[in-house]
Coordinates of C-alpha atoms and ligand atoms in Angstrom, one line a residue:
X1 CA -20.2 -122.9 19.9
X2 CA -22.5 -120.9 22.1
X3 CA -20.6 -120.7 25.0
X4 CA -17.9 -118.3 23.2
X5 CA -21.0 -115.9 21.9
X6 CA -18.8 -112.5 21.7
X7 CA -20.3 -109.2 20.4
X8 CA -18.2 -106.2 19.5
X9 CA -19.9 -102.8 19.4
X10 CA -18.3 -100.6 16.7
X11 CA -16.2 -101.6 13.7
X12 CA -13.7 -99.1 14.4
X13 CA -10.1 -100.3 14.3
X14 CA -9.8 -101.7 17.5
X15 CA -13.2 -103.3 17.5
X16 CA -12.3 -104.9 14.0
X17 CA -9.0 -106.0 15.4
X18 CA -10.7 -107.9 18.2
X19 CA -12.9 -109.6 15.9
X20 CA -10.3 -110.5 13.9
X21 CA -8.3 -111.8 16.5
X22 CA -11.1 -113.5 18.1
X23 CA -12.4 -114.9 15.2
X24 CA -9.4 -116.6 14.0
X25 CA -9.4 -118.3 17.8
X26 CA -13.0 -119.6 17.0
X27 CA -15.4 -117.4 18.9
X28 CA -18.4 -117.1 17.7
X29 CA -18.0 -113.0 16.9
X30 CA -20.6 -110.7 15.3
X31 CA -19.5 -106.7 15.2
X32 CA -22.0 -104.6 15.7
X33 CA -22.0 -101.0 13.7
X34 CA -24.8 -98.1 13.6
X35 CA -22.9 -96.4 10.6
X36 CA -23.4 -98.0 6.6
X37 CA -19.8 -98.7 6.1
X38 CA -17.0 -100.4 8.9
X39 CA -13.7 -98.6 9.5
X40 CA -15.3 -95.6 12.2
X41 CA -12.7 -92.8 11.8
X42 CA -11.3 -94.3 8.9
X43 CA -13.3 -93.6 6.4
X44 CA -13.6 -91.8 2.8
X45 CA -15.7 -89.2 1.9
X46 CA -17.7 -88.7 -2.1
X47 CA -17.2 -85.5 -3.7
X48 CA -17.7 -85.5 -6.7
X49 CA -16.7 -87.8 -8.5
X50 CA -14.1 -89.2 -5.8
X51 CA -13.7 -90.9 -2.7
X52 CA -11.3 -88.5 -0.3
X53 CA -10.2 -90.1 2.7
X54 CA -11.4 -88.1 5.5
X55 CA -9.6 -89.4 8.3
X56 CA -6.1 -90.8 9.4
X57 CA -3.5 -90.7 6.5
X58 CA 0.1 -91.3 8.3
X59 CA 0.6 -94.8 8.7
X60 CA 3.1 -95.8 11.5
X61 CA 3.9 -99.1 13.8
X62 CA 3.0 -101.5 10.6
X63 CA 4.1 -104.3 13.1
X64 CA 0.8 -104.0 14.9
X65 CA -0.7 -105.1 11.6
X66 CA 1.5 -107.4 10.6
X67 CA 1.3 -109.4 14.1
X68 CA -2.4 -108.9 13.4
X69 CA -2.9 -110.6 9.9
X70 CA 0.0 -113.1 11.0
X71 CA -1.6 -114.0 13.8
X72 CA -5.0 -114.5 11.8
X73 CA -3.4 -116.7 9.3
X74 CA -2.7 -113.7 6.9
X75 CA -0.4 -111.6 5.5
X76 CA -0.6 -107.9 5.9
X77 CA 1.2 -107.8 2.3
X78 CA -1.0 -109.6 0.9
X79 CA -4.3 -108.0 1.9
X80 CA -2.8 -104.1 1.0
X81 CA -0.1 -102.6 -0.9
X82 CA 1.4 -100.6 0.8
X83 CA 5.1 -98.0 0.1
X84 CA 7.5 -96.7 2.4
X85 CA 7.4 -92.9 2.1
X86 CA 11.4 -91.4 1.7
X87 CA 9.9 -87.9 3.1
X88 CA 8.0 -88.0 5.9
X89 CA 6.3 -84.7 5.6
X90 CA 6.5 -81.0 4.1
X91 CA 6.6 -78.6 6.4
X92 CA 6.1 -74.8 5.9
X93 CA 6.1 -71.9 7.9
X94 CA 6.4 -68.6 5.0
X95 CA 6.9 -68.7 1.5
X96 CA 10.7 -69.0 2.3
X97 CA 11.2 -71.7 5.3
X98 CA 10.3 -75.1 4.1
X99 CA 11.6 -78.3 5.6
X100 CA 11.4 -81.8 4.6
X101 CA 11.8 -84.4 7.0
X102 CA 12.8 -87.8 5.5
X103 CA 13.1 -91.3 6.7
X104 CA 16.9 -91.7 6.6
X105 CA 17.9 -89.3 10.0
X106 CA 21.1 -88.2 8.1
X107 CA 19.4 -87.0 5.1
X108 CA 16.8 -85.0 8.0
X109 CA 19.6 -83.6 9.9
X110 CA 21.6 -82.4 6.4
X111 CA 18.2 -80.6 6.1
X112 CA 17.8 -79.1 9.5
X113 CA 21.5 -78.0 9.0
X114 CA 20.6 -76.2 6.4
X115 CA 17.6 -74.5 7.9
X116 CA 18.4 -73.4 11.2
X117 CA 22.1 -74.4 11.1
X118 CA 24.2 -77.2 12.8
X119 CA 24.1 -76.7 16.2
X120 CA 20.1 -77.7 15.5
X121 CA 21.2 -80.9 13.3
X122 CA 23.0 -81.7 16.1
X123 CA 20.0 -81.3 18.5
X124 CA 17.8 -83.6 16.4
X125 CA 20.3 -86.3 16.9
X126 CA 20.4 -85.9 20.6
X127 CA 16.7 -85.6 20.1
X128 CA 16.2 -89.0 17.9
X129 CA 17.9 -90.8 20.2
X130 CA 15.9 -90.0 23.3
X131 CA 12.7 -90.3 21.1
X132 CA 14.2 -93.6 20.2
X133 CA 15.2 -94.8 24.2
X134 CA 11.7 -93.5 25.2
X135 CA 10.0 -95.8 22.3
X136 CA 12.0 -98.9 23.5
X137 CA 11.4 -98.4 26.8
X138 CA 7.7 -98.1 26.7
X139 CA 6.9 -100.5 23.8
X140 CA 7.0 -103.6 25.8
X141 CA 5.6 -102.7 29.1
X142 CA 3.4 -100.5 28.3
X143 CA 2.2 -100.5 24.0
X144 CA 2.1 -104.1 24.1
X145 CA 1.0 -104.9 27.5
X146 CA -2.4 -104.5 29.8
X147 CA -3.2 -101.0 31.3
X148 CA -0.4 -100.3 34.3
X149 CA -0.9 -97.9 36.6
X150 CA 2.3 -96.2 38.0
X151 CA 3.8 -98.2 40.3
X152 CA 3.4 -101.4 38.1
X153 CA 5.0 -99.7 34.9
X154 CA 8.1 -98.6 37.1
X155 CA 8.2 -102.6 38.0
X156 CA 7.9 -104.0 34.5
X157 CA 10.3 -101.5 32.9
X158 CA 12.8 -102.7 35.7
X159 CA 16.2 -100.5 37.4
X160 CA 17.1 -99.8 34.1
X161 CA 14.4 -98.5 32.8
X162 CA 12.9 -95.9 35.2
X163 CA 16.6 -94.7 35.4
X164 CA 15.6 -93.8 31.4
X165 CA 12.4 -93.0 31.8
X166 CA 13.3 -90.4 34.7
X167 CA 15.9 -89.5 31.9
X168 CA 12.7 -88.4 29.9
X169 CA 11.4 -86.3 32.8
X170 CA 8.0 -87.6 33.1
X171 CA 6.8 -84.8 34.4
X172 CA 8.2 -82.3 32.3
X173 CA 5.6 -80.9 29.0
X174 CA 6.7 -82.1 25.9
X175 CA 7.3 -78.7 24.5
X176 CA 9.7 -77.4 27.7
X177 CA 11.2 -80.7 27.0
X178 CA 12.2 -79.7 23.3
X179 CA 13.7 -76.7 25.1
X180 CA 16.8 -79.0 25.4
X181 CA 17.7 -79.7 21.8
X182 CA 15.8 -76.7 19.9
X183 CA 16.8 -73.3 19.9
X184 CA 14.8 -72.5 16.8
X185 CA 11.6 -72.1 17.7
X186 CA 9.9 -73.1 14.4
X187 CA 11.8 -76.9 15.4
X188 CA 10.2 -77.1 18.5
X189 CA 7.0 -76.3 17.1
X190 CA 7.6 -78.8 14.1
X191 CA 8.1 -81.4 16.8
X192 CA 5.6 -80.6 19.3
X193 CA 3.3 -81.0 16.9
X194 CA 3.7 -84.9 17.6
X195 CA 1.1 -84.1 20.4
X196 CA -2.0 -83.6 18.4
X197 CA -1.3 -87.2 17.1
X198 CA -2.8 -87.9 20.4
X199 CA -5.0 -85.3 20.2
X200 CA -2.9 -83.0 23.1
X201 CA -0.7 -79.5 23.2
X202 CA 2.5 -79.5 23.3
X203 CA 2.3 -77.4 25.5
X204 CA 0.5 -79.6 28.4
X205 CA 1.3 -83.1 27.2
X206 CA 4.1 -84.9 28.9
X207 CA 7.4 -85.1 27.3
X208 CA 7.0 -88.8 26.9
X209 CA 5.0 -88.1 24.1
X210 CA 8.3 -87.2 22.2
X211 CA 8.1 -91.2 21.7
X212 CA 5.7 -90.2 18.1
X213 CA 8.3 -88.5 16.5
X214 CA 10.1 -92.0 17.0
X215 CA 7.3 -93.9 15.7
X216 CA 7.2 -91.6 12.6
X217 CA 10.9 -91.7 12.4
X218 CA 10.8 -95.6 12.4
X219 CA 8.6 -95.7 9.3
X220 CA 5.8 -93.7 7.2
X221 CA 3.6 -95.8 4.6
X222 CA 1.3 -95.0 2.3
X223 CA -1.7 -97.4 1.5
X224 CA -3.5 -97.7 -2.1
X225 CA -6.8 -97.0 -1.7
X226 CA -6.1 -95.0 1.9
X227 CA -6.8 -96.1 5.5
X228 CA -10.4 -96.6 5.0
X229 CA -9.0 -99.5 2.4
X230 CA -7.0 -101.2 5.4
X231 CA -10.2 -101.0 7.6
X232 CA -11.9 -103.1 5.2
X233 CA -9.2 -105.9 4.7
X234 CA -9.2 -106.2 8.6
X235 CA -12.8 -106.8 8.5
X236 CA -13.0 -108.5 5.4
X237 CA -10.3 -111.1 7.2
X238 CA -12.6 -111.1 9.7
X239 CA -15.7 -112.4 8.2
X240 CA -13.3 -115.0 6.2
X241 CA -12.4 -116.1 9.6
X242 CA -16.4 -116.6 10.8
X243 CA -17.3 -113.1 12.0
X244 CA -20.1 -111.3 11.3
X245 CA -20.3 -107.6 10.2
X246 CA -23.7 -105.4 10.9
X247 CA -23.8 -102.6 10.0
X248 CA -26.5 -100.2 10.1
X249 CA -26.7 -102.0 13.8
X250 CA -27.2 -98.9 16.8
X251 CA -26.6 -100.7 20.0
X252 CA -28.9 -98.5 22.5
X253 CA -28.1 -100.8 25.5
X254 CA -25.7 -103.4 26.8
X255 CA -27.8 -106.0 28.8
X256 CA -26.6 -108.1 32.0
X257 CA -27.7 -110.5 33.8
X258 CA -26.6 -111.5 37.2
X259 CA -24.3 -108.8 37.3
X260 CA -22.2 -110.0 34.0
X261 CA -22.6 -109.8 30.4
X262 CA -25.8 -111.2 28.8
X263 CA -25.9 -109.2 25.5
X264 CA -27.0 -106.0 23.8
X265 CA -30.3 -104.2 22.6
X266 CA -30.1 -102.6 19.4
X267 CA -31.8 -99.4 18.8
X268 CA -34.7 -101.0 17.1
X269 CA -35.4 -103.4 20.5
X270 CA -33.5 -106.4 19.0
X271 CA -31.7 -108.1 21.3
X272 CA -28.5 -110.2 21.0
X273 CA -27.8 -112.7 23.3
X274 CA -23.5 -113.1 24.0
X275 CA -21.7 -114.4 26.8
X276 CA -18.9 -111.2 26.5
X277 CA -19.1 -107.4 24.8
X278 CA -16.3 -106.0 23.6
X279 CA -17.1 -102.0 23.6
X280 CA -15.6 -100.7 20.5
X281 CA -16.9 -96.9 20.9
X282 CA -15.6 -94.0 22.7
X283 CA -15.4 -95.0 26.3
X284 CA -16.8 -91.4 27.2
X285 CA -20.0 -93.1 25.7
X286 CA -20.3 -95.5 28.7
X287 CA -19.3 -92.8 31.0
X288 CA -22.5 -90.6 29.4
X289 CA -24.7 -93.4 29.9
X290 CA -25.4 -93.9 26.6
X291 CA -25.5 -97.9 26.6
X292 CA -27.9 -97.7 29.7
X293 CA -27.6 -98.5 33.4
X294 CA -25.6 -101.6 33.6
X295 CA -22.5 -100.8 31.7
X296 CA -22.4 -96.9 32.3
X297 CA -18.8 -96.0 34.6
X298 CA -18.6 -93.1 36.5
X299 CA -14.8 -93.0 35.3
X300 CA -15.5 -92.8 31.9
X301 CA -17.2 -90.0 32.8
X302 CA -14.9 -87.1 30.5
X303 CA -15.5 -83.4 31.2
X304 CA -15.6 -81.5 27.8
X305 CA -12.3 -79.6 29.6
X306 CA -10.5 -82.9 29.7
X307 CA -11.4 -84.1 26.0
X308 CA -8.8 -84.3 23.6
X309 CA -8.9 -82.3 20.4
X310 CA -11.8 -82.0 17.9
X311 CA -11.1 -80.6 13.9
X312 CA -12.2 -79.2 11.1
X313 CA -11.7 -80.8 8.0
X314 CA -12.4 -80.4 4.2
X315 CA -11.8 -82.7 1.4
X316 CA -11.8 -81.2 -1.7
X317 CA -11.2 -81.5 -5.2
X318 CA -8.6 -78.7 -6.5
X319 CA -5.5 -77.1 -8.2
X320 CA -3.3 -76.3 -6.2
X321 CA -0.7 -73.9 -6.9
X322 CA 2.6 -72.3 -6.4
X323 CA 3.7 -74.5 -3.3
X324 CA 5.3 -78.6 -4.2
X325 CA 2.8 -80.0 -1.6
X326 CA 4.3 -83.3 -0.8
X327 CA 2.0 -86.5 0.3
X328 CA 1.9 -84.6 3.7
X329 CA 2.7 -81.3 4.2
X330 CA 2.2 -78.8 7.5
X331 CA 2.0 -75.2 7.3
X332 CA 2.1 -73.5 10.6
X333 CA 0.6 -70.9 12.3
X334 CA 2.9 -67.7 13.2
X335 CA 2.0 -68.1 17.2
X336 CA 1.8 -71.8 18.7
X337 CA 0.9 -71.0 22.2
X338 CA -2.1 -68.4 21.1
X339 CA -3.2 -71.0 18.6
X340 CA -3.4 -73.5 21.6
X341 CA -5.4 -71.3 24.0
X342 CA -7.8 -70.0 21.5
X343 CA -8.5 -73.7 21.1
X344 CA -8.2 -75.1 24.7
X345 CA -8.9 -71.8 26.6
X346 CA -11.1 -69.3 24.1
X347 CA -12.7 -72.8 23.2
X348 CA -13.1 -71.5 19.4
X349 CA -11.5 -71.9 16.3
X350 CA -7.8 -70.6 15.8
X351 CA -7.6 -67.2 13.7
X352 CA -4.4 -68.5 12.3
X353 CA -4.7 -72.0 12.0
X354 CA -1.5 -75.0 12.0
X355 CA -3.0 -76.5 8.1
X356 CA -1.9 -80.1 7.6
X357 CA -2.5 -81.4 3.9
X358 CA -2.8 -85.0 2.8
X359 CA -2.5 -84.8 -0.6
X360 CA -4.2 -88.2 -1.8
X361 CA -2.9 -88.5 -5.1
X362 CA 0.4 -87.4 -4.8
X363 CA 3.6 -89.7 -3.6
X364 CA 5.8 -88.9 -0.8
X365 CA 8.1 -86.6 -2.4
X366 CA 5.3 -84.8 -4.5
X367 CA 5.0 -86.1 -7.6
X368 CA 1.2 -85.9 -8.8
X369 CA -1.2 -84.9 -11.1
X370 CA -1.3 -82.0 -13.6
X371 CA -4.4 -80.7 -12.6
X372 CA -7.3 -81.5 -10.0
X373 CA -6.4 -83.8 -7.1
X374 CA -7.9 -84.9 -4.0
X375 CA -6.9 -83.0 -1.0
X376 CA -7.7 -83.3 3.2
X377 CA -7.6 -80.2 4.7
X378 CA -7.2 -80.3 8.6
X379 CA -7.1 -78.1 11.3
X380 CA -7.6 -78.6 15.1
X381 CA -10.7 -76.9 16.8
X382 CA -12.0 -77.7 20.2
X383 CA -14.2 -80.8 21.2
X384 CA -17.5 -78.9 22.2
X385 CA -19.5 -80.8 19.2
X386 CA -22.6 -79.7 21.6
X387 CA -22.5 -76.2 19.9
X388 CA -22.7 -75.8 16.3
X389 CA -20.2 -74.0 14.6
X390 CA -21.7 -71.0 12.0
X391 CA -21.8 -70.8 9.0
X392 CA -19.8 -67.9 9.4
X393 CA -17.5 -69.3 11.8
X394 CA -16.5 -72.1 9.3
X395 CA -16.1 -69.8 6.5
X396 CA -13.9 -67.5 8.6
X397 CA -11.5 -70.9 9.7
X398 CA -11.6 -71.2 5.9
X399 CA -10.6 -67.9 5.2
X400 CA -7.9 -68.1 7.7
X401 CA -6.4 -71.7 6.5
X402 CA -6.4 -70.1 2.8
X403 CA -4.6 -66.9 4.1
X404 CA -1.9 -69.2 5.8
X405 CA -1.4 -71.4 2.7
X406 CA -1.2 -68.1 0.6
X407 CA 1.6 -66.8 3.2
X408 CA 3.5 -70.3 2.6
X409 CA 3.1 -69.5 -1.5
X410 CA -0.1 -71.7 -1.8
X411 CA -3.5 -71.5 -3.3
X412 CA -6.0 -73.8 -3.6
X413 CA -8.4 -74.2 -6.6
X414 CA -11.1 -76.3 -5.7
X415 CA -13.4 -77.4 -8.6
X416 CA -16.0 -78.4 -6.8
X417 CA -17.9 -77.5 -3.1
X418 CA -15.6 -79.5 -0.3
X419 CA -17.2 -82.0 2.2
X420 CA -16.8 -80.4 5.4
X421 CA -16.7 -82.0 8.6
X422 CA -16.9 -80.1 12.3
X423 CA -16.7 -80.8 15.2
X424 CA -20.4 -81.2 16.1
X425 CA -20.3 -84.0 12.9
X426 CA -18.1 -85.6 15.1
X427 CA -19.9 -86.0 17.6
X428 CA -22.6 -87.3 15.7
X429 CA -20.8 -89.9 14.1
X430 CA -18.9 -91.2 17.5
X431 CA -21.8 -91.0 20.4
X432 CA -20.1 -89.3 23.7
X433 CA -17.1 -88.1 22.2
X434 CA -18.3 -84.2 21.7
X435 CA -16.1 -84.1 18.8
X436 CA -13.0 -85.1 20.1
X437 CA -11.1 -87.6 18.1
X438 CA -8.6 -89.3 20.6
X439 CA -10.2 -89.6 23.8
X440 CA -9.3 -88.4 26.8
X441 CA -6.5 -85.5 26.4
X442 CA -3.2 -86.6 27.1
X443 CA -2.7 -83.9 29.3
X444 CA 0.0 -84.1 32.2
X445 CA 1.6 -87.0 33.6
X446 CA -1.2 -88.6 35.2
X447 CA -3.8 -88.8 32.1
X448 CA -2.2 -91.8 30.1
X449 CA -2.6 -93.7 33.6
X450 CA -6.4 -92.8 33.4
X451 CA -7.1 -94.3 30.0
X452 CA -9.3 -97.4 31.4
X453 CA -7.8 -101.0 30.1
X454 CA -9.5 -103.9 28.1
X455 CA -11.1 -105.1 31.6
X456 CA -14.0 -103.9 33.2
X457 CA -15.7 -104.4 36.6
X458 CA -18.2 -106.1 34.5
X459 CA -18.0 -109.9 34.2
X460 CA -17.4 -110.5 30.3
X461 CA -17.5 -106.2 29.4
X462 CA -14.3 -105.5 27.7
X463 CA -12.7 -101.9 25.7
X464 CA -11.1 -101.3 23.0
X465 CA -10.6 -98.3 20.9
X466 CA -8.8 -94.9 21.2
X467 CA -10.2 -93.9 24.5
X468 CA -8.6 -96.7 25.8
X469 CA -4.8 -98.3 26.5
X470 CA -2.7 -98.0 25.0
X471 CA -3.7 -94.8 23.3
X472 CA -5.2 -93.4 20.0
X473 CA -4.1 -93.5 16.5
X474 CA -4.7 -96.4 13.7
X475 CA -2.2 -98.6 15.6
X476 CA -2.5 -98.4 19.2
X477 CA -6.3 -98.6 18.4
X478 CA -5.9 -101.7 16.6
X479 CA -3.1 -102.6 19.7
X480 CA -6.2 -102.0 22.1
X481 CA -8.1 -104.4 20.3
X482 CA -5.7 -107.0 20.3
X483 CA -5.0 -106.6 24.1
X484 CA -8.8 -106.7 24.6
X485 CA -9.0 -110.0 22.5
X486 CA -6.6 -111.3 24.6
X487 CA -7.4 -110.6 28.4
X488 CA -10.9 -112.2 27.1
X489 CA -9.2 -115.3 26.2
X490 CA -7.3 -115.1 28.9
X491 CA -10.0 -115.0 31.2
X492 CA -12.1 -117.8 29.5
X493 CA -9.0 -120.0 30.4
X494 CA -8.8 -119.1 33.9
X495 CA -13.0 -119.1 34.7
X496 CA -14.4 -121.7 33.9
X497 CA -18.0 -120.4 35.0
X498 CA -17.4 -117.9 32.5
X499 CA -19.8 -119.9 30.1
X500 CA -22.2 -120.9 32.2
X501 CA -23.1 -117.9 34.2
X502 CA -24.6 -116.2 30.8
X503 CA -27.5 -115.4 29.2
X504 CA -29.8 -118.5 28.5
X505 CA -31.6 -118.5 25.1
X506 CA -31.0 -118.0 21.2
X507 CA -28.7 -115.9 19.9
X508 CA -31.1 -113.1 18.7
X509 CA -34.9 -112.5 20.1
X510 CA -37.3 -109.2 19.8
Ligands
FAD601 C1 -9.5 -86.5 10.8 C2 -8.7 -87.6 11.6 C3 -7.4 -87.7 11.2 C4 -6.6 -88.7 11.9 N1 -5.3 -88.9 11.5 C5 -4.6 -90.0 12.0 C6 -3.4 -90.4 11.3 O1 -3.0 -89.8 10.4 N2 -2.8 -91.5 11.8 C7 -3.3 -92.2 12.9 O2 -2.7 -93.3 13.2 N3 -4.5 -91.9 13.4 C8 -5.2 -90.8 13.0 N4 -6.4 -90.4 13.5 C9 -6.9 -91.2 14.7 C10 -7.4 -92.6 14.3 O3 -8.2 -92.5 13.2 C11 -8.2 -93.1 15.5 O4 -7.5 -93.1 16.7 C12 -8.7 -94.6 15.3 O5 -9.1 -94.8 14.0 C13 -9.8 -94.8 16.3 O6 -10.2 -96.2 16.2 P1 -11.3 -96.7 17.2 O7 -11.0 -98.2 17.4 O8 -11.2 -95.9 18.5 O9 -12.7 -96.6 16.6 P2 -13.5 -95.4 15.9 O10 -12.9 -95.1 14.6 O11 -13.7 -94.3 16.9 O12 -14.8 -96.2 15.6 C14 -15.8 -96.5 16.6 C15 -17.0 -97.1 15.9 O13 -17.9 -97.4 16.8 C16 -19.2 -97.2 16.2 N5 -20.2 -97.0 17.3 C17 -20.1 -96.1 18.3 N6 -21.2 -96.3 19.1 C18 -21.9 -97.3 18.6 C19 -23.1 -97.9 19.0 N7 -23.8 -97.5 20.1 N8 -23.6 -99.0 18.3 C20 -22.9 -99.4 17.2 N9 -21.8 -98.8 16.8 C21 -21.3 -97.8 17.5 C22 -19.0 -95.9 15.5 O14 -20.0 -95.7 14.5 C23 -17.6 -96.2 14.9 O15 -17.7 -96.8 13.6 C24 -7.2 -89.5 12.9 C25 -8.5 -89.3 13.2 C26 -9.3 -88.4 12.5 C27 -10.8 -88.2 12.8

């Protein structure tokens, strides 16, 4: 079937969702990938002997995926395993103030009580609910629909739902926001830590963004064999369905003809002949340039000011000691605000980092090996992947994450050199980006309403990713897919000189 020739550039999550989707409709799909293996961000790193995952860990909004396997023909059950998580996360702030946050809000807030007292318990209900009323406001207008811009969101959420949206004070920051049920300071920096799940501060991101302490609240999983694992089921559904997976596969340009969509160039000069591209890379990439002339958008175009945050991360093999670390556990800096600007304003790495662990082999709670285990180290840094990093300056962020886990009773044994990746890696591995991991920031009120949608001005050039609506993270990416998939069906229906109107020829030619 020619005429529904679709290729996707980037088996990322939200390319690989598309596919997926598309090829279970029929289209004729073939994925496109310039790295060895599929899965983009989500992907495991060797050391040693192991495979560390070096990417996302916490597992949220499962319904994405099992809407997307469903709707495939699929189960997500029965392409991974995956278990609830009873605690949600560690956190730690000194050797004496630990907090575990669990899934049941009772057994949280009997924790928080405990902590910093009732009158906060009592502030994490009032705060669970609005977290809760935000979520249910948003999911179906905005999560699961096309891009809106302002004016259209306040008319698909309806009279009832701007009165609770303007309830959430839009244009308040998340982290004055908290102001109204935290008093304790380390609560509202527990909780605006939910920002740089987008990739944000606290401290500049609207208090809508309050809504990913609901997702997190709504459920945590863990996945045997990690999120890389779930990557490859998606695209191992995929090809079952028809699609084809390239990898090794750069795509240097994407070609039109007639002002719409005629196919792509590889790096090599091979060129691929499709009657639609779904763009699975960073959207800053076609805002660079970077896929030539006829698909480059001047509002793509992201400042390195306006990116979202970069990191540093290690995965290593080690003891660790002295500290319970749980699946996930946090450890945070003294100061919040000076760790933000010496990221966002100083534009280096924090001198006393926020650490967040994934500890790979352990479960939720912390049960886990008696002796070497797989660990991700992670702290934020900025997005300028144009300039390296030192040697020293990478030993020093090491220095300072060990002294933090040390303050929090922690040391770290590793038993072999970690696999360390900056922020210049980054932006190696994802063209355009400069390092930064979830597109643009999600910085006041206005920047969700600048993430482009799925469509294009392009005749048959679609997006998808975590640049793009509805936002970044393993689900929304995959939900950007999906939506992608979708207005490209949508639009076959409703053209039908969709098929005609594109490149003439075979499917591949040098
Ligand atoms: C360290 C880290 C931790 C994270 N933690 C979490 C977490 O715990 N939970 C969570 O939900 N999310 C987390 N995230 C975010 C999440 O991983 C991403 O939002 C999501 O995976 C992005 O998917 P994507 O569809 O945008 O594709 P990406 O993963 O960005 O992949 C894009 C793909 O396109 C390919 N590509 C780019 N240009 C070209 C080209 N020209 N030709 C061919 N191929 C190309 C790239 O090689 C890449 O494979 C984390 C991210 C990182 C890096």
């Amino acid at each position: 079937m020619a005429e529904k020739r679709v290729i996707v550039v980037g088996a990322g999550i939200g390319g690989l969702s598309a596919a997926l989707t598309l090829a279970a409709r029929g289209f004729d799909v073939t994925v496109l990938e310039r790295a060895a293996t599929v899965g983009g961000k989500m992907r495991a790193l060797p050391v040693g002997e192991a495979a560390i995952e070096a990417g996302p860990t916490v597992f949220t909004m499962r319904w994405v995926f099992e809407e997307l396997f469903s709707q495939a023909g699929a189960s997500l059950e029965s392409e991974v395993r995956l278990r609830a998580a009873s605690v949600l996360a560690r956190h730690a702030w000194t050797a004496n103030e630990r907090l575990d946050l669990f899934a049941d809000i009772d057994a949280s807030a009997a924790a928080i009580a405990a902590f910093a007292g009732p009158r906060e318990a009592d502030g994490y209900r009032r705060f669970c609910a609005r977290a809760a009323e935000v979520y249910r406001t948003l999911e179906g207008p905005f999560i699961r629909s096309d891009r809106p811009n302002p004016v259209e969101l306040g008319k698909r959420v309806g009279l009832t739902g701007i009165g609770d949206l303007w309830r959430i004070r839009p244009f308040a920051t998340l982290w004055s926001a908290l102001g109204e049920y935290f008093r304790d300071p380390r609560l509202r920096q527990l909780f605006g830590r939910y920002a740089t799940y987008c990739g944000a501060s606290p401290f500049a991101a609207p208090a809508t963004l309050m809504l990913v302490a609901h997702v997190e609240q709504a459920g945590v999983w863990t996945l045997e064999g990690g999120l890389s694992r779930l990557a490859r089921a998606v695209a191992d559904l995929a090809e079952r369905r028809g699609a084809r997976i390239r990898t090794g596969a750069h795509v240097a340009r994407i070609v039109t003809e007639n002002g719409r969509i005629a196919g792509v160039q590889l790096a090599d000069g091979e060129r691929i002949a499709a009657e639609a591209v779904i763009a699975g890379g960073d959207v800053a990439a076609l805002g660079a340039g970077l896929f030539g002339p006829d698909a480059a958008r001047e509002g793509d175009r992201v400042p390195a000011r306006e990116r979202s945050l970069s990191a540093v991360t290690f995965c290593l093999n080690a003891r660790a000691r002295g500290f319970t670390l749980a699946h996930h556990s946090v450890f945070f800096s003294a100061d919040y605000r000076a760790e933000f600007d010496a990221i966002l304003r100083g534009r280096r790495l924090p001198p006393d980092p926020t650490i967040y662990v994934c500890a790979q082999d352990r479960d939720d709670a912390g049960a886990g090996p008696d002796g070497p285990e797989r660990l991700l180290v992670l702290v934020n840094a900025p997005a300028d992947g144009e300039r390296r990093f030192t040697p020293q300056e990478i030993a020093a962020c090491e220095t300072s994450w060990t002294k933090r886990l040390a303050a929090c009773g922690l040391t770290l044994e590793p038993v072999s050199p970690a696999a360390v990746t900056t922020p210049e890696d980054f932006g190696a591995l994802f063209p355009g980006t400069g390092g930064a991991l979830y597109g643009r920031a999600s910085h006041g009120w206005t920047a969700t309403f600048k993430r482009p949608g799925a469509r294009t001005k392009v005749p048959g050039l679609y997006l998808a990713g975590g640049s793009v609506h509805p936002g970044p993270g393993v689900p929304m990416a995959a939900q950007s897919g999906r939506l992608a998939a979708a207005a490209l069906i949508a639009d076959l229906a409703s053209t039908p000189t969709w098929r005609g109107a594109a490149m003439s020829g075979g499917t591949s030619m040098r």
